PDB file of C-alpha atoms in Angstrom:
ATOM      1  CA  MET A  14     -25.472  51.523   2.564  1.00 57.00           C
ATOM      2  CA  ARG A  15     -27.383  48.723   4.310  1.00 53.00           C
ATOM      3  CA  PHE A  16     -25.965  46.217   1.836  1.00 45.00           C
ATOM      4  CA  ALA A  17     -22.407  47.376   2.589  1.00 46.00           C
ATOM      5  CA  ILE A  18     -22.997  47.068   6.336  1.00 47.00           C
ATOM      6  CA  ALA A  19     -24.546  43.603   5.915  1.00 44.00           C
ATOM      7  CA  LEU A  20     -21.638  42.518   3.714  1.00 37.00           C
ATOM      8  CA  LEU A  21     -19.112  43.824   6.234  1.00 37.00           C
ATOM      9  CA  ALA A  22     -20.903  41.973   9.060  1.00 41.00           C
ATOM     10  CA  LEU A  23     -20.859  38.775   6.992  1.00 36.00           C
ATOM     11  CA  LEU A  24     -17.135  39.162   6.337  1.00 37.00           C
ATOM     12  CA  VAL A  25     -16.416  39.705  10.042  1.00 39.00           C
ATOM     13  CA  VAL A  26     -18.432  36.624  11.031  1.00 38.00           C
ATOM     14  CA  SER A  27     -16.827  34.578   8.248  1.00 38.00           C
ATOM     15  CA  SER A  28     -13.333  35.658   9.330  1.00 38.00           C
ATOM     16  CA  ALA A  29     -14.074  34.814  12.973  1.00 43.00           C
ATOM     17  CA  HIS A  30     -15.402  31.391  11.956  1.00 48.00           C
ATOM     18  CA  ALA A  31     -12.287  30.708   9.864  1.00 52.00           C
ATOM     19  CA  ALA A  32     -10.045  31.737  12.769  1.00 58.00           C
ATOM     20  CA  ALA A  33     -11.945  29.404  15.102  1.00 71.00           C
ATOM     21  CA  GLY A  34     -11.404  26.553  12.619  1.00 78.00           C
ATOM     22  CA  GLU A  35      -7.691  27.333  12.474  1.00 92.00           C
ATOM     23  CA  ASP A  36      -7.460  27.339  16.280  1.00 96.00           C
ATOM     24  CA  TYR A  37      -9.308  23.998  16.450  1.00 98.00           C
ATOM     25  CA  ALA A  38      -6.973  22.544  13.791  1.00 98.00           C
ATOM     26  CA  ARG A  39      -3.866  23.823  15.590  1.00 98.00           C
ATOM     27  CA  ARG A  40      -5.072  22.406  18.921  1.00 98.00           C
ATOM     28  CA  LEU A  41      -5.948  19.041  17.357  1.00 98.00           C
ATOM     29  CA  GLY A  42      -2.513  18.863  15.725  1.00 98.00           C
ATOM     30  CA  ASP A  43      -0.867  19.531  19.077  1.00 98.00           C
ATOM     31  CA  LEU A  44      -2.979  16.808  20.695  1.00 98.00           C
ATOM     32  CA  VAL A  45      -2.192  14.280  17.947  1.00 98.00           C
ATOM     33  CA  ASN A  46       1.522  15.002  18.344  1.00 98.00           C
ATOM     34  CA  ALA A  47       1.375  14.670  22.134  1.00 98.00           C
ATOM     35  CA  TYR A  48      -0.455  11.349  21.681  1.00 98.00           C
ATOM     36  CA  ARG A  49       2.186  10.127  19.216  1.00 98.00           C
ATOM     37  CA  ILE A  50       5.053  11.118  21.539  1.00 98.00           C
ATOM     38  CA  GLU A  51       3.298   9.412  24.451  1.00 98.00           C
ATOM     39  CA  HIS A  52       3.364   6.214  22.363  1.00 98.00           C
ATOM     40  CA  GLY A  53       7.002   6.550  21.275  1.00 98.00           C
ATOM     41  CA  VAL A  54       6.248   7.828  17.768  1.00 98.00           C
ATOM     42  CA  LYS A  55       7.802  11.003  16.332  1.00 98.00           C
ATOM     43  CA  ALA A  56       5.729  14.154  16.176  1.00 98.00           C
ATOM     44  CA  LEU A  57       4.420  15.257  12.789  1.00 98.00           C
ATOM     45  CA  ALA A  58       5.483  18.493  11.108  1.00 98.00           C
ATOM     46  CA  VAL A  59       2.682  20.697   9.819  1.00 98.00           C
ATOM     47  CA  ASP A  60       2.769  20.877   6.023  1.00 98.00           C
ATOM     48  CA  GLY A  61       1.007  23.744   4.239  1.00 97.00           C
ATOM     49  CA  THR A  62       0.138  21.721   1.135  1.00 98.00           C
ATOM     50  CA  ILE A  63      -1.367  18.902   3.183  1.00 98.00           C
ATOM     51  CA  ALA A  64      -3.249  21.386   5.380  1.00 98.00           C
ATOM     52  CA  SER A  65      -4.706  22.996   2.256  1.00 98.00           C
ATOM     53  CA  LEU A  66      -5.852  19.589   0.976  1.00 98.00           C
ATOM     54  CA  ALA A  67      -7.432  18.865   4.382  1.00 98.00           C
ATOM     55  CA  ARG A  68      -9.281  22.209   4.448  1.00 98.00           C
ATOM     56  CA  GLU A  69     -10.483  21.652   0.895  1.00 98.00           C
ATOM     57  CA  HIS A  70     -11.868  18.225   1.805  1.00 98.00           C
ATOM     58  CA  SER A  71     -13.557  19.523   4.958  1.00 98.00           C
ATOM     59  CA  SER A  72     -15.165  22.259   2.859  1.00 98.00           C
ATOM     60  CA  GLU A  73     -16.430  19.673   0.370  1.00 98.00           C
ATOM     61  CA  MET A  74     -17.889  17.568   3.175  1.00 98.00           C
ATOM     62  CA  ALA A  75     -19.570  20.651   4.669  1.00 98.00           C
ATOM     63  CA  LYS A  76     -21.144  21.484   1.301  1.00 98.00           C
ATOM     64  CA  ALA A  77     -22.361  17.888   0.910  1.00 98.00           C
ATOM     65  CA  LYS A  78     -23.441  17.818   4.595  1.00 97.00           C
ATOM     66  CA  ARG A  79     -21.891  14.379   5.111  1.00 97.00           C
ATOM     67  CA  MET A  80     -18.588  12.803   6.057  1.00 97.00           C
ATOM     68  CA  ASN A  81     -16.759  10.871   3.374  1.00 97.00           C
ATOM     69  CA  HIS A  82     -13.370   9.986   1.942  1.00 97.00           C
ATOM     70  CA  GLU A  83     -14.310  10.840  -1.647  1.00 97.00           C
ATOM     71  CA  GLY A  84     -11.316  12.020  -3.646  1.00 97.00           C
ATOM     72  CA  TYR A  85      -8.835  10.448  -1.218  1.00 97.00           C
ATOM     73  CA  GLN A  86      -6.541   9.081  -3.952  1.00 97.00           C
ATOM     74  CA  SER A  87      -6.495  12.488  -5.617  1.00 97.00           C
ATOM     75  CA  ARG A  88      -5.442  14.101  -2.319  1.00 97.00           C
ATOM     76  CA  VAL A  89      -2.612  11.556  -1.975  1.00 96.00           C
ATOM     77  CA  ARG A  90      -1.371  12.346  -5.499  1.00 97.00           C
ATOM     78  CA  ARG A  91      -1.674  16.099  -4.959  1.00 97.00           C
ATOM     79  CA  SER A  92       0.269  15.891  -1.683  1.00 98.00           C
ATOM     80  CA  GLY A  93       3.402  15.050  -3.666  1.00 96.00           C
ATOM     81  CA  LEU A  94       4.276  12.338  -1.147  1.00 97.00           C
ATOM     82  CA  ALA A  95       4.305   8.566  -1.557  1.00 96.00           C
ATOM     83  CA  MET A  96       1.578   7.692   0.924  1.00 97.00           C
ATOM     84  CA  CYS A  97      -1.038   9.356   3.075  1.00 98.00           C
ATOM     85  CA  LEU A  98      -3.512   8.402   5.787  1.00 98.00           C
ATOM     86  CA  GLU A  99      -6.773  10.205   6.441  1.00 98.00           C
ATOM     87  CA  ASN A 100      -9.182  10.595   9.353  1.00 98.00           C
ATOM     88  CA  VAL A 101     -12.396  12.566   9.084  1.00 98.00           C
ATOM     89  CA  GLY A 102     -14.775  13.684  11.786  1.00 98.00           C
ATOM     90  CA  TRP A 103     -17.865  15.754  12.341  1.00 98.00           C
ATOM     91  CA  ASN A 104     -19.612  17.574  15.134  1.00 96.00           C
ATOM     92  CA  TYR A 105     -17.096  17.290  17.965  1.00 97.00           C
ATOM     93  CA  PRO A 106     -17.191  20.600  19.868  1.00 96.00           C
ATOM     94  CA  THR A 107     -13.538  20.468  20.957  1.00 97.00           C
ATOM     95  CA  ALA A 108     -10.304  19.167  19.526  1.00 98.00           C
ATOM     96  CA  GLN A 109      -9.940  16.956  22.618  1.00 98.00           C
ATOM     97  CA  ALA A 110     -13.352  15.375  21.984  1.00 98.00           C
ATOM     98  CA  GLN A 111     -12.377  14.673  18.353  1.00 98.00           C
ATOM     99  CA  LEU A 112      -9.091  13.103  19.429  1.00 98.00           C
ATOM    100  CA  GLU A 113     -10.857  10.895  21.980  1.00 98.00           C
ATOM    101  CA  ALA A 114     -13.320   9.687  19.335  1.00 98.00           C
ATOM    102  CA  TRP A 115     -10.490   8.777  16.963  1.00 98.00           C
ATOM    103  CA  LYS A 116      -8.606   7.005  19.764  1.00 98.00           C
ATOM    104  CA  LYS A 117     -11.657   4.778  20.343  1.00 98.00           C
ATOM    105  CA  SER A 118     -11.713   3.682  16.692  1.00 98.00           C
ATOM    106  CA  SER A 119      -8.986   1.150  15.864  1.00 98.00           C
ATOM    107  CA  GLY A 120      -8.515   2.359  12.272  1.00 98.00           C
ATOM    108  CA  HIS A 121      -8.386   6.032  13.183  1.00 98.00           C
ATOM    109  CA  ASP A 122      -6.099   5.313  16.125  1.00 98.00           C
ATOM    110  CA  ARG A 123      -3.761   3.280  13.919  1.00 98.00           C
ATOM    111  CA  ASN A 124      -3.580   6.208  11.459  1.00 98.00           C
ATOM    112  CA  MET A 125      -2.650   8.694  14.187  1.00 98.00           C
ATOM    113  CA  LEU A 126       0.137   6.433  15.490  1.00 98.00           C
ATOM    114  CA  ASP A 127       1.522   5.290  12.114  1.00 98.00           C
ATOM    115  CA  GLY A 128       5.302   5.691  12.141  1.00 98.00           C
ATOM    116  CA  ARG A 129       5.567   5.890   8.345  1.00 98.00           C
ATOM    117  CA  VAL A 130       4.181   9.414   8.225  1.00 98.00           C
ATOM    118  CA  ALA A 131       6.131  12.570   9.035  1.00 98.00           C
ATOM    119  CA  ARG A 132       3.914  15.462   7.900  1.00 98.00           C
ATOM    120  CA  MET A 133       0.331  16.440   8.571  1.00 98.00           C
ATOM    121  CA  GLY A 134      -2.373  18.891   7.773  1.00 98.00           C
ATOM    122  CA  ILE A 135      -5.722  19.445   9.466  1.00 98.00           C
ATOM    123  CA  GLY A 136      -8.647  21.324   8.006  1.00 98.00           C
ATOM    124  CA  VAL A 137     -11.817  22.341   9.848  1.00 98.00           C
ATOM    125  CA  VAL A 138     -14.869  23.799   8.091  1.00 98.00           C
ATOM    126  CA  ASP A 139     -18.335  24.040   9.682  1.00 96.00           C
ATOM    127  CA  ASP A 140     -17.675  21.246  12.227  1.00 96.00           C
ATOM    128  CA  TYR A 141     -16.202  18.904   9.562  1.00 98.00           C
ATOM    129  CA  VAL A 142     -12.617  17.861  10.287  1.00 98.00           C
ATOM    130  CA  THR A 143     -10.043  16.249   8.016  1.00 98.00           C
ATOM    131  CA  PHE A 144      -6.672  15.014   9.312  1.00 98.00           C
ATOM    132  CA  ILE A 145      -4.216  13.942   6.632  1.00 98.00           C
ATOM    133  CA  ALA A 146      -0.761  12.582   7.465  1.00 98.00           C
ATOM    134  CA  CYS A 147       1.749  11.690   4.756  1.00 98.00           C
ATOM    135  CA  GLY A 148       5.171  10.138   4.366  1.00 97.00           C
ATOM    136  CA  VAL A 149       7.738   9.392   1.684  1.00 90.00           C
TER     137      VAL A 149
END
């Protein structure tokens, strides 16, 4: 009985953590799109395949306990699109803080404002964030 209660508690906490990651990802996507529009660039559509690739990469970074771009070319191929851009982040408590950090980095900023991309996905796992944007 204790095991079942402990397992149920773990599932509830895990579900709440996943929901928080989804909220963070949704908010960050909204902020990226507002930033793009502010700079005269079209908003990005959320793509389920790309979002899944982003979540997978964030999970891998969380397991490794370090940020990286390992497997980037594989993610581009698996997206089914011609080209992709990727930003990663770690340990920003809010989506706004993550956006501000990327804006201060010329490479990350350039990726967010790239007009060649039309679709995006964002994955958040244990404070690791992956933003992938792709185009044809």
